[in-house]
């Protein structure tokens, strides 16, 4: 299985795509996520923040909070990436988060 890094414009767009590929279903108005199956593993990372925050060196208080990166981030591990997700593939130089053992 290979990990593919995905970035969606928003959490809502990710949820629509997740529904299309069977990762998310709605039963009785409740979301049911299938993060791990024999076909895939999903790490719903969400918002990632830049390393540009400014902090008081004495107290650790935030002077300027870090800024968010664009999009909603998801790591998708599978043998074959569903075609519905191909438009969201990104190739980070240093992934923010990885699956264990990678």
PDB file of N, CA and C in Angstrom:
ATOM      1  N   UNK A   1       0.844  -1.187   0.000  1.00  0.00           N
ATOM      2  CA  UNK A   1       0.000   0.000   0.000  1.00  0.00           C
ATOM      3  C   UNK A   1       0.885   1.244   0.000  1.00  0.00           C
ATOM      4  N   UNK A   2       0.408   2.264  -0.680  1.00  0.00           N
ATOM      5  CA  UNK A   2       1.139   3.519  -0.794  1.00  0.00           C
ATOM      6  C   UNK A   2       0.346   4.637  -0.144  1.00  0.00           C
ATOM      7  N   UNK A   3       1.063   5.602   0.430  1.00  0.00           N
ATOM      8  CA  UNK A   3       0.408   6.774   0.993  1.00  0.00           C
ATOM      9  C   UNK A   3       0.370   7.876  -0.050  1.00  0.00           C
ATOM     10  N   UNK A   4      -0.805   8.458  -0.214  1.00  0.00           N
ATOM     11  CA  UNK A   4      -0.991   9.602  -1.085  1.00  0.00           C
ATOM     12  C   UNK A   4      -1.426  10.762  -0.202  1.00  0.00           C
ATOM     13  N   UNK A   5      -0.798  11.909  -0.423  1.00  0.00           N
ATOM     14  CA  UNK A   5      -1.132  13.107   0.338  1.00  0.00           C
ATOM     15  C   UNK A   5      -2.137  13.916  -0.465  1.00  0.00           C
ATOM     16  N   UNK A   6      -3.222  14.316   0.199  1.00  0.00           N
ATOM     17  CA  UNK A   6      -4.320  15.016  -0.462  1.00  0.00           C
ATOM     18  C   UNK A   6      -4.576  16.353   0.219  1.00  0.00           C
ATOM     19  N   UNK A   7      -4.942  17.355  -0.582  1.00  0.00           N
ATOM     20  CA  UNK A   7      -5.355  18.648  -0.043  1.00  0.00           C
ATOM     21  C   UNK A   7      -6.648  19.047  -0.746  1.00  0.00           C
ATOM     22  N   UNK A   8      -7.670  19.253   0.046  1.00  0.00           N
ATOM     23  CA  UNK A   8      -8.984  19.667  -0.450  1.00  0.00           C
ATOM     24  C   UNK A   8      -9.185  21.150  -0.151  1.00  0.00           C
ATOM     25  N   UNK A   9     -10.015  21.841  -0.921  1.00  0.00           N
ATOM     26  CA  UNK A   9     -10.255  23.263  -0.655  1.00  0.00           C
ATOM     27  C   UNK A   9     -10.865  23.519   0.723  1.00  0.00           C
ATOM     28  N   UNK A  10     -11.605  22.529   1.237  1.00  0.00           N
ATOM     29  CA  UNK A  10     -12.274  22.698   2.535  1.00  0.00           C
ATOM     30  C   UNK A  10     -12.618  21.320   3.108  1.00  0.00           C
ATOM     31  N   UNK A  11     -13.007  21.315   4.371  1.00  0.00           N
ATOM     32  CA  UNK A  11     -13.445  20.078   5.008  1.00  0.00           C
ATOM     33  C   UNK A  11     -14.705  19.547   4.313  1.00  0.00           C
ATOM     34  N   UNK A  12     -15.574  20.452   3.902  1.00  0.00           N
ATOM     35  CA  UNK A  12     -16.815  20.034   3.237  1.00  0.00           C
ATOM     36  C   UNK A  12     -16.531  19.297   1.930  1.00  0.00           C
ATOM     37  N   UNK A  13     -15.572  19.796   1.159  1.00  0.00           N
ATOM     38  CA  UNK A  13     -15.220  19.126  -0.104  1.00  0.00           C
ATOM     39  C   UNK A  13     -14.627  17.756   0.186  1.00  0.00           C
ATOM     40  N   UNK A  14     -13.793  17.655   1.238  1.00  0.00           N
ATOM     41  CA  UNK A  14     -13.263  16.344   1.639  1.00  0.00           C
ATOM     42  C   UNK A  14     -14.400  15.401   2.008  1.00  0.00           C
ATOM     43  N   UNK A  15     -15.367  15.859   2.774  1.00  0.00           N
ATOM     44  CA  UNK A  15     -16.476  14.994   3.178  1.00  0.00           C
ATOM     45  C   UNK A  15     -17.289  14.529   1.972  1.00  0.00           C
ATOM     46  N   UNK A  16     -17.462  15.380   0.977  1.00  0.00           N
ATOM     47  CA  UNK A  16     -18.167  14.971  -0.246  1.00  0.00           C
ATOM     48  C   UNK A  16     -17.369  13.885  -0.975  1.00  0.00           C
ATOM     49  N   UNK A  17     -16.051  14.081  -1.086  1.00  0.00           N
ATOM     50  CA  UNK A  17     -15.197  13.088  -1.748  1.00  0.00           C
ATOM     51  C   UNK A  17     -15.158  11.797  -0.950  1.00  0.00           C
ATOM     52  N   UNK A  18     -15.083  11.914   0.374  1.00  0.00           N
ATOM     53  CA  UNK A  18     -15.062  10.726   1.229  1.00  0.00           C
ATOM     54  C   UNK A  18     -16.348   9.916   1.078  1.00  0.00           C
ATOM     55  N   UNK A  19     -17.451  10.597   0.914  1.00  0.00           N
ATOM     56  CA  UNK A  19     -18.731   9.919   0.688  1.00  0.00           C
ATOM     57  C   UNK A  19     -18.710   9.200  -0.663  1.00  0.00           C
ATOM     58  N   UNK A  20     -18.167   9.867  -1.667  1.00  0.00           N
ATOM     59  CA  UNK A  20     -18.133   9.281  -3.017  1.00  0.00           C
ATOM     60  C   UNK A  20     -17.304   7.998  -3.073  1.00  0.00           C
ATOM     61  N   UNK A  21     -16.262   7.901  -2.236  1.00  0.00           N
ATOM     62  CA  UNK A  21     -15.394   6.706  -2.287  1.00  0.00           C
ATOM     63  C   UNK A  21     -15.700   5.705  -1.177  1.00  0.00           C
ATOM     64  N   UNK A  22     -16.706   5.988  -0.326  1.00  0.00           N
ATOM     65  CA  UNK A  22     -17.123   5.027   0.687  1.00  0.00           C
ATOM     66  C   UNK A  22     -16.427   5.135   2.030  1.00  0.00           C
ATOM     67  N   UNK A  23     -15.641   6.182   2.233  1.00  0.00           N
ATOM     68  CA  UNK A  23     -14.985   6.380   3.526  1.00  0.00           C
ATOM     69  C   UNK A  23     -15.982   6.946   4.539  1.00  0.00           C
ATOM     70  N   UNK A  24     -16.933   7.731   4.060  1.00  0.00           N
ATOM     71  CA  UNK A  24     -17.942   8.358   4.913  1.00  0.00           C
ATOM     72  C   UNK A  24     -19.329   7.969   4.426  1.00  0.00           C
ATOM     73  N   UNK A  25     -20.168   7.606   5.379  1.00  0.00           N
ATOM     74  CA  UNK A  25     -21.581   7.374   5.068  1.00  0.00           C
ATOM     75  C   UNK A  25     -22.407   8.064   6.152  1.00  0.00           C
ATOM     76  N   UNK A  26     -23.649   8.326   5.841  1.00  0.00           N
ATOM     77  CA  UNK A  26     -24.549   8.952   6.799  1.00  0.00           C
ATOM     78  C   UNK A  26     -25.693   7.984   7.049  1.00  0.00           C
ATOM     79  N   UNK A  27     -25.852   7.632   8.324  1.00  0.00           N
ATOM     80  CA  UNK A  27     -26.920   6.719   8.731  1.00  0.00           C
ATOM     81  C   UNK A  27     -27.702   7.400   9.837  1.00  0.00           C
ATOM     82  N   UNK A  28     -29.001   7.520   9.650  1.00  0.00           N
ATOM     83  CA  UNK A  28     -29.863   8.194  10.629  1.00  0.00           C
ATOM     84  C   UNK A  28     -29.312   9.567  11.006  1.00  0.00           C
ATOM     85  N   UNK A  29     -28.909  10.327   9.994  1.00  0.00           N
ATOM     86  CA  UNK A  29     -28.389  11.691  10.158  1.00  0.00           C
ATOM     87  C   UNK A  29     -27.080  11.762  10.943  1.00  0.00           C
ATOM     88  N   UNK A  30     -26.388  10.645  11.099  1.00  0.00           N
ATOM     89  CA  UNK A  30     -25.095  10.644  11.783  1.00  0.00           C
ATOM     90  C   UNK A  30     -24.010  10.171  10.830  1.00  0.00           C
ATOM     91  N   UNK A  31     -22.878  10.879  10.865  1.00  0.00           N
ATOM     92  CA  UNK A  31     -21.740  10.484  10.034  1.00  0.00           C
ATOM     93  C   UNK A  31     -21.091   9.220  10.605  1.00  0.00           C
ATOM     94  N   UNK A  32     -20.781   8.302   9.706  1.00  0.00           N
ATOM     95  CA  UNK A  32     -20.058   7.093  10.092  1.00  0.00           C
ATOM     96  C   UNK A  32     -18.834   6.986   9.187  1.00  0.00           C
ATOM     97  N   UNK A  33     -17.653   7.085   9.816  1.00  0.00           N
ATOM     98  CA  UNK A  33     -16.389   7.066   9.089  1.00  0.00           C
ATOM     99  C   UNK A  33     -15.796   5.674   9.093  1.00  0.00           C
ATOM    100  N   UNK A  34     -15.252   5.267   7.964  1.00  0.00           N
ATOM    101  CA  UNK A  34     -14.503   4.003   7.849  1.00  0.00           C
ATOM    102  C   UNK A  34     -13.049   4.371   7.580  1.00  0.00           C
ATOM    103  N   UNK A  35     -12.346   4.772   8.642  1.00  0.00           N
ATOM    104  CA  UNK A  35     -10.965   5.221   8.482  1.00  0.00           C
ATOM    105  C   UNK A  35     -10.011   4.078   8.139  1.00  0.00           C
ATOM    106  N   UNK A  36     -10.342   2.874   8.587  1.00  0.00           N
ATOM    107  CA  UNK A  36      -9.459   1.727   8.346  1.00  0.00           C
ATOM    108  C   UNK A  36     -10.277   0.545   7.867  1.00  0.00           C
ATOM    109  N   UNK A  37      -9.898   0.014   6.715  1.00  0.00           N
ATOM    110  CA  UNK A  37     -10.483  -1.215   6.197  1.00  0.00           C
ATOM    111  C   UNK A  37      -9.339  -2.045   5.631  1.00  0.00           C
ATOM    112  N   UNK A  38      -9.643  -3.189   5.051  1.00  0.00           N
ATOM    113  CA  UNK A  38      -8.587  -3.976   4.408  1.00  0.00           C
ATOM    114  C   UNK A  38      -8.123  -3.316   3.110  1.00  0.00           C
ATOM    115  N   UNK A  39      -8.874  -2.308   2.617  1.00  0.00           N
ATOM    116  CA  UNK A  39      -8.520  -1.620   1.373  1.00  0.00           C
ATOM    117  C   UNK A  39      -7.805  -0.290   1.580  1.00  0.00           C
ATOM    118  N   UNK A  40      -7.980   0.351   2.729  1.00  0.00           N
ATOM    119  CA  UNK A  40      -7.387   1.665   2.920  1.00  0.00           C
ATOM    120  C   UNK A  40      -7.203   1.998   4.398  1.00  0.00           C
ATOM    121  N   UNK A  41      -6.391   3.036   4.622  1.00  0.00           N
ATOM    122  CA  UNK A  41      -6.270   3.697   5.918  1.00  0.00           C
ATOM    123  C   UNK A  41      -6.295   5.197   5.634  1.00  0.00           C
ATOM    124  N   UNK A  42      -7.045   5.926   6.429  1.00  0.00           N
ATOM    125  CA  UNK A  42      -7.211   7.357   6.219  1.00  0.00           C
ATOM    126  C   UNK A  42      -6.764   8.097   7.476  1.00  0.00           C
ATOM    127  N   UNK A  43      -5.932   9.106   7.283  1.00  0.00           N
ATOM    128  CA  UNK A  43      -5.518  10.001   8.355  1.00  0.00           C
ATOM    129  C   UNK A  43      -6.057  11.379   8.001  1.00  0.00           C
ATOM    130  N   UNK A  44      -7.132  11.758   8.648  1.00  0.00           N
ATOM    131  CA  UNK A  44      -7.799  13.046   8.407  1.00  0.00           C
ATOM    132  C   UNK A  44      -7.039  14.112   9.200  1.00  0.00           C
ATOM    133  N   UNK A  45      -6.014  14.691   8.582  1.00  0.00           N
ATOM    134  CA  UNK A  45      -5.122  15.629   9.256  1.00  0.00           C
ATOM    135  C   UNK A  45      -5.819  16.955   9.528  1.00  0.00           C
ATOM    136  N   UNK A  46      -6.566  17.455   8.564  1.00  0.00           N
ATOM    137  CA  UNK A  46      -7.277  18.716   8.737  1.00  0.00           C
ATOM    138  C   UNK A  46      -6.426  19.916   8.391  1.00  0.00           C
ATOM    139  N   UNK A  47      -6.536  20.968   9.193  1.00  0.00           N
ATOM    140  CA  UNK A  47      -5.790  22.196   8.961  1.00  0.00           C
ATOM    141  C   UNK A  47      -4.355  22.009   9.448  1.00  0.00           C
ATOM    142  N   UNK A  48      -3.405  22.446   8.647  1.00  0.00           N
ATOM    143  CA  UNK A  48      -1.993  22.438   9.016  1.00  0.00           C
ATOM    144  C   UNK A  48      -1.553  23.895   9.130  1.00  0.00           C
ATOM    145  N   UNK A  49      -0.767  24.176  10.164  1.00  0.00           N
ATOM    146  CA  UNK A  49      -0.309  25.546  10.392  1.00  0.00           C
ATOM    147  C   UNK A  49       1.151  25.713  10.005  1.00  0.00           C
ATOM    148  N   UNK A  50       1.469  26.891   9.449  1.00  0.00           N
ATOM    149  CA  UNK A  50       2.839  27.239   9.105  1.00  0.00           C
ATOM    150  C   UNK A  50       3.657  27.432  10.383  1.00  0.00           C
ATOM    151  N   UNK A  51       4.947  27.367  10.229  1.00  0.00           N
ATOM    152  CA  UNK A  51       5.861  27.560  11.353  1.00  0.00           C
ATOM    153  C   UNK A  51       6.277  29.032  11.417  1.00  0.00           C
ATOM    154  N   UNK A  52       5.286  29.920  11.493  1.00  0.00           N
ATOM    155  CA  UNK A  52       5.577  31.347  11.466  1.00  0.00           C
ATOM    156  C   UNK A  52       5.033  32.093  12.679  1.00  0.00           C
ATOM    157  N   UNK A  53       4.647  31.360  13.710  1.00  0.00           N
ATOM    158  CA  UNK A  53       4.164  32.000  14.927  1.00  0.00           C
ATOM    159  C   UNK A  53       5.305  32.672  15.674  1.00  0.00           C
ATOM    160  N   UNK A  54       4.970  33.719  16.397  1.00  0.00           N
ATOM    161  CA  UNK A  54       5.951  34.424  17.215  1.00  0.00           C
ATOM    162  C   UNK A  54       5.519  34.277  18.676  1.00  0.00           C
ATOM    163  N   UNK A  55       6.470  33.879  19.529  1.00  0.00           N
ATOM    164  CA  UNK A  55       6.172  33.591  20.927  1.00  0.00           C
ATOM    165  C   UNK A  55       7.122  34.361  21.846  1.00  0.00           C
ATOM    166  N   UNK A  56       6.623  34.751  23.000  1.00  0.00           N
ATOM    167  CA  UNK A  56       7.458  35.390  24.002  1.00  0.00           C
ATOM    168  C   UNK A  56       8.431  34.344  24.548  1.00  0.00           C
ATOM    169  N   UNK A  57       9.713  34.617  24.475  1.00  0.00           N
ATOM    170  CA  UNK A  57      10.718  33.635  24.883  1.00  0.00           C
ATOM    171  C   UNK A  57      10.718  33.379  26.383  1.00  0.00           C
ATOM    172  N   UNK A  58      10.238  34.337  27.163  1.00  0.00           N
ATOM    173  CA  UNK A  58      10.227  34.156  28.616  1.00  0.00           C
ATOM    174  C   UNK A  58       8.988  33.414  29.106  1.00  0.00           C
ATOM    175  N   UNK A  59       7.840  33.754  28.546  1.00  0.00           N
ATOM    176  CA  UNK A  59       6.587  33.184  29.057  1.00  0.00           C
ATOM    177  C   UNK A  59       5.998  32.113  28.146  1.00  0.00           C
ATOM    178  N   UNK A  60       6.403  32.108  26.871  1.00  0.00           N
ATOM    179  CA  UNK A  60       5.810  31.182  25.908  1.00  0.00           C
ATOM    180  C   UNK A  60       4.487  31.669  25.353  1.00  0.00           C
ATOM    181  N   UNK A  61       4.053  32.855  25.791  1.00  0.00           N
ATOM    182  CA  UNK A  61       2.790  33.408  25.299  1.00  0.00           C
ATOM    183  C   UNK A  61       2.884  33.676  23.802  1.00  0.00           C
ATOM    184  N   UNK A  62       1.763  33.542  23.140  1.00  0.00           N
ATOM    185  CA  UNK A  62       1.693  33.788  21.701  1.00  0.00           C
ATOM    186  C   UNK A  62       1.643  35.291  21.454  1.00  0.00           C
ATOM    187  N   UNK A  63       2.581  35.774  20.670  1.00  0.00           N
ATOM    188  CA  UNK A  63       2.569  37.172  20.256  1.00  0.00           C
ATOM    189  C   UNK A  63       1.839  37.289  18.923  1.00  0.00           C
ATOM    190  N   UNK A  64       2.219  36.443  17.978  1.00  0.00           N
ATOM    191  CA  UNK A  64       1.545  36.364  16.684  1.00  0.00           C
ATOM    192  C   UNK A  64       1.283  34.887  16.404  1.00  0.00           C
ATOM    193  N   UNK A  65       0.009  34.490  16.270  1.00  0.00           N
ATOM    194  CA  UNK A  65      -0.272  33.070  16.045  1.00  0.00           C
ATOM    195  C   UNK A  65       0.198  32.611  14.662  1.00  0.00           C
ATOM    196  N   UNK A  66       0.501  31.316  14.541  1.00  0.00           N
ATOM    197  CA  UNK A  66       0.878  30.798  13.226  1.00  0.00           C
ATOM    198  C   UNK A  66      -0.302  30.894  12.258  1.00  0.00           C
ATOM    199  N   UNK A  67       0.023  31.021  10.991  1.00  0.00           N
ATOM    200  CA  UNK A  67      -1.018  31.135   9.965  1.00  0.00           C
ATOM    201  C   UNK A  67      -1.344  29.745   9.403  1.00  0.00           C
ATOM    202  N   UNK A  68      -2.598  29.516   9.057  1.00  0.00           N
ATOM    203  CA  UNK A  68      -2.964  28.219   8.483  1.00  0.00           C
ATOM    204  C   UNK A  68      -2.537  28.108   7.020  1.00  0.00           C
ATOM    205  N   UNK A  69      -2.140  26.904   6.622  1.00  0.00           N
ATOM    206  CA  UNK A  69      -1.900  26.620   5.209  1.00  0.00           C
ATOM    207  C   UNK A  69      -3.261  26.485   4.530  1.00  0.00           C
ATOM    208  N   UNK A  70      -3.287  26.666   3.240  1.00  0.00           N
ATOM    209  CA  UNK A  70      -4.530  26.511   2.489  1.00  0.00           C
ATOM    210  C   UNK A  70      -5.006  25.070   2.540  1.00  0.00           C
ATOM    211  N   UNK A  71      -6.305  24.887   2.651  1.00  0.00           N
ATOM    212  CA  UNK A  71      -6.923  23.588   2.445  1.00  0.00           C
ATOM    213  C   UNK A  71      -7.096  22.710   3.664  1.00  0.00           C
ATOM    214  N   UNK A  72      -7.711  21.555   3.394  1.00  0.00           N
ATOM    215  CA  UNK A  72      -7.964  20.493   4.378  1.00  0.00           C
ATOM    216  C   UNK A  72      -7.132  19.300   3.945  1.00  0.00           C
ATOM    217  N   UNK A  73      -6.277  18.804   4.812  1.00  0.00           N
ATOM    218  CA  UNK A  73      -5.271  17.810   4.454  1.00  0.00           C
ATOM    219  C   UNK A  73      -5.662  16.415   4.930  1.00  0.00           C
ATOM    220  N   UNK A  74      -5.414  15.425   4.054  1.00  0.00           N
ATOM    221  CA  UNK A  74      -5.753  14.037   4.344  1.00  0.00           C
ATOM    222  C   UNK A  74      -4.652  13.146   3.792  1.00  0.00           C
ATOM    223  N   UNK A  75      -4.232  12.167   4.586  1.00  0.00           N
ATOM    224  CA  UNK A  75      -3.313  11.136   4.108  1.00  0.00           C
ATOM    225  C   UNK A  75      -4.141   9.888   3.822  1.00  0.00           C
ATOM    226  N   UNK A  76      -3.960   9.323   2.643  1.00  0.00           N
ATOM    227  CA  UNK A  76      -4.786   8.186   2.190  1.00  0.00           C
ATOM    228  C   UNK A  76      -3.855   7.062   1.782  1.00  0.00           C
ATOM    229  N   UNK A  77      -3.899   5.949   2.513  1.00  0.00           N
ATOM    230  CA  UNK A  77      -3.029   4.813   2.223  1.00  0.00           C
ATOM    231  C   UNK A  77      -3.869   3.697   1.594  1.00  0.00           C
ATOM    232  N   UNK A  78      -3.477   3.315   0.374  1.00  0.00           N
ATOM    233  CA  UNK A  78      -4.230   2.296  -0.346  1.00  0.00           C
ATOM    234  C   UNK A  78      -3.363   1.742  -1.470  1.00  0.00           C
ATOM    235  N   UNK A  79      -3.740   0.611  -1.997  1.00  0.00           N
ATOM    236  CA  UNK A  79      -3.014   0.046  -3.139  1.00  0.00           C
ATOM    237  C   UNK A  79      -3.299   0.855  -4.403  1.00  0.00           C
ATOM    238  N   UNK A  80      -4.551   1.260  -4.579  1.00  0.00           N
ATOM    239  CA  UNK A  80      -4.949   2.029  -5.756  1.00  0.00           C
ATOM    240  C   UNK A  80      -5.809   3.201  -5.310  1.00  0.00           C
ATOM    241  N   UNK A  81      -5.366   4.407  -5.606  1.00  0.00           N
ATOM    242  CA  UNK A  81      -6.119   5.592  -5.226  1.00  0.00           C
ATOM    243  C   UNK A  81      -7.387   5.697  -6.061  1.00  0.00           C
ATOM    244  N   UNK A  82      -8.547   5.886  -5.418  1.00  0.00           N
ATOM    245  CA  UNK A  82      -9.782   6.061  -6.187  1.00  0.00           C
ATOM    246  C   UNK A  82      -9.676   7.284  -7.106  1.00  0.00           C
ATOM    247  N   UNK A  83     -10.193   7.154  -8.298  1.00  0.00           N
ATOM    248  CA  UNK A  83     -10.083   8.231  -9.287  1.00  0.00           C
ATOM    249  C   UNK A  83     -10.734   9.529  -8.809  1.00  0.00           C
ATOM    250  N   UNK A  84     -11.738   9.426  -7.936  1.00  0.00           N
ATOM    251  CA  UNK A  84     -12.421  10.619  -7.427  1.00  0.00           C
ATOM    252  C   UNK A  84     -11.484  11.508  -6.587  1.00  0.00           C
ATOM    253  N   UNK A  85     -10.352  10.958  -6.141  1.00  0.00           N
ATOM    254  CA  UNK A  85      -9.432  11.716  -5.288  1.00  0.00           C
ATOM    255  C   UNK A  85      -8.217  12.255  -6.036  1.00  0.00           C
ATOM    256  N   UNK A  86      -8.043  11.839  -7.277  1.00  0.00           N
ATOM    257  CA  UNK A  86      -6.833  12.193  -8.025  1.00  0.00           C
ATOM    258  C   UNK A  86      -6.614  13.695  -8.169  1.00  0.00           C
ATOM    259  N   UNK A  87      -7.666  14.465  -8.275  1.00  0.00           N
ATOM    260  CA  UNK A  87      -7.530  15.915  -8.467  1.00  0.00           C
ATOM    261  C   UNK A  87      -6.983  16.621  -7.229  1.00  0.00           C
ATOM    262  N   UNK A  88      -6.952  15.928  -6.090  1.00  0.00           N
ATOM    263  CA  UNK A  88      -6.545  16.548  -4.832  1.00  0.00           C
ATOM    264  C   UNK A  88      -5.146  16.129  -4.373  1.00  0.00           C
ATOM    265  N   UNK A  89      -4.434  15.394  -5.194  1.00  0.00           N
ATOM    266  CA  UNK A  89      -3.103  14.901  -4.822  1.00  0.00           C
ATOM    267  C   UNK A  89      -2.113  16.059  -4.766  1.00  0.00           C
ATOM    268  N   UNK A  90      -1.321  16.072  -3.690  1.00  0.00           N
ATOM    269  CA  UNK A  90      -0.217  17.026  -3.543  1.00  0.00           C
ATOM    270  C   UNK A  90       1.034  16.233  -3.198  1.00  0.00           C
ATOM    271  N   UNK A  91       2.186  16.852  -3.407  1.00  0.00           N
ATOM    272  CA  UNK A  91       3.456  16.170  -3.155  1.00  0.00           C
ATOM    273  C   UNK A  91       4.319  17.037  -2.245  1.00  0.00           C
ATOM    274  N   UNK A  92       4.081  16.945  -0.935  1.00  0.00           N
ATOM    275  CA  UNK A  92       4.871  17.772  -0.025  1.00  0.00           C
ATOM    276  C   UNK A  92       6.319  17.286   0.053  1.00  0.00           C
ATOM    277  N   UNK A  93       7.261  18.238   0.180  1.00  0.00           N
ATOM    278  CA  UNK A  93       8.665  17.861   0.364  1.00  0.00           C
ATOM    279  C   UNK A  93       8.864  17.152   1.692  1.00  0.00           C
ATOM    280  N   UNK A  94       8.228  17.669   2.718  1.00  0.00           N
ATOM    281  CA  UNK A  94       8.298  17.082   4.051  1.00  0.00           C
ATOM    282  C   UNK A  94       6.877  16.960   4.576  1.00  0.00           C
ATOM    283  N   UNK A  95       6.268  15.785   4.484  1.00  0.00           N
ATOM    284  CA  UNK A  95       4.895  15.639   4.971  1.00  0.00           C
ATOM    285  C   UNK A  95       4.778  16.032   6.445  1.00  0.00           C
ATOM    286  N   UNK A  96       3.713  16.719   6.776  1.00  0.00           N
ATOM    287  CA  UNK A  96       3.456  17.171   8.142  1.00  0.00           C
ATOM    288  C   UNK A  96       3.258  15.992   9.080  1.00  0.00           C
ATOM    289  N   UNK A  97       2.556  14.966   8.589  1.00  0.00           N
ATOM    290  CA  UNK A  97       2.284  13.783   9.397  1.00  0.00           C
ATOM    291  C   UNK A  97       2.327  12.570   8.494  1.00  0.00           C
ATOM    292  N   UNK A  98       2.860  11.466   9.007  1.00  0.00           N
ATOM    293  CA  UNK A  98       2.960  10.220   8.249  1.00  0.00           C
ATOM    294  C   UNK A  98       2.351   9.083   9.064  1.00  0.00           C
ATOM    295  N   UNK A  99       2.042   7.983   8.356  1.00  0.00           N
ATOM    296  CA  UNK A  99       1.622   6.782   9.042  1.00  0.00           C
ATOM    297  C   UNK A  99       2.826   6.164   9.743  1.00  0.00           C
ATOM    298  N   UNK A 100       2.603   5.448  10.812  1.00  0.00           N
ATOM    299  CA  UNK A 100       3.692   4.788  11.548  1.00  0.00           C
ATOM    300  C   UNK A 100       4.447   3.860  10.601  1.00  0.00           C
ATOM    301  N   UNK A 101       5.757   3.824  10.746  1.00  0.00           N
ATOM    302  CA  UNK A 101       6.584   2.941   9.946  1.00  0.00           C
ATOM    303  C   UNK A 101       7.015   3.520   8.627  1.00  0.00           C
ATOM    304  N   UNK A 102       6.619   4.739   8.325  1.00  0.00           N
ATOM    305  CA  UNK A 102       7.021   5.355   7.046  1.00  0.00           C
ATOM    306  C   UNK A 102       8.225   6.247   7.238  1.00  0.00           C
TER     307      UNK A 102
END
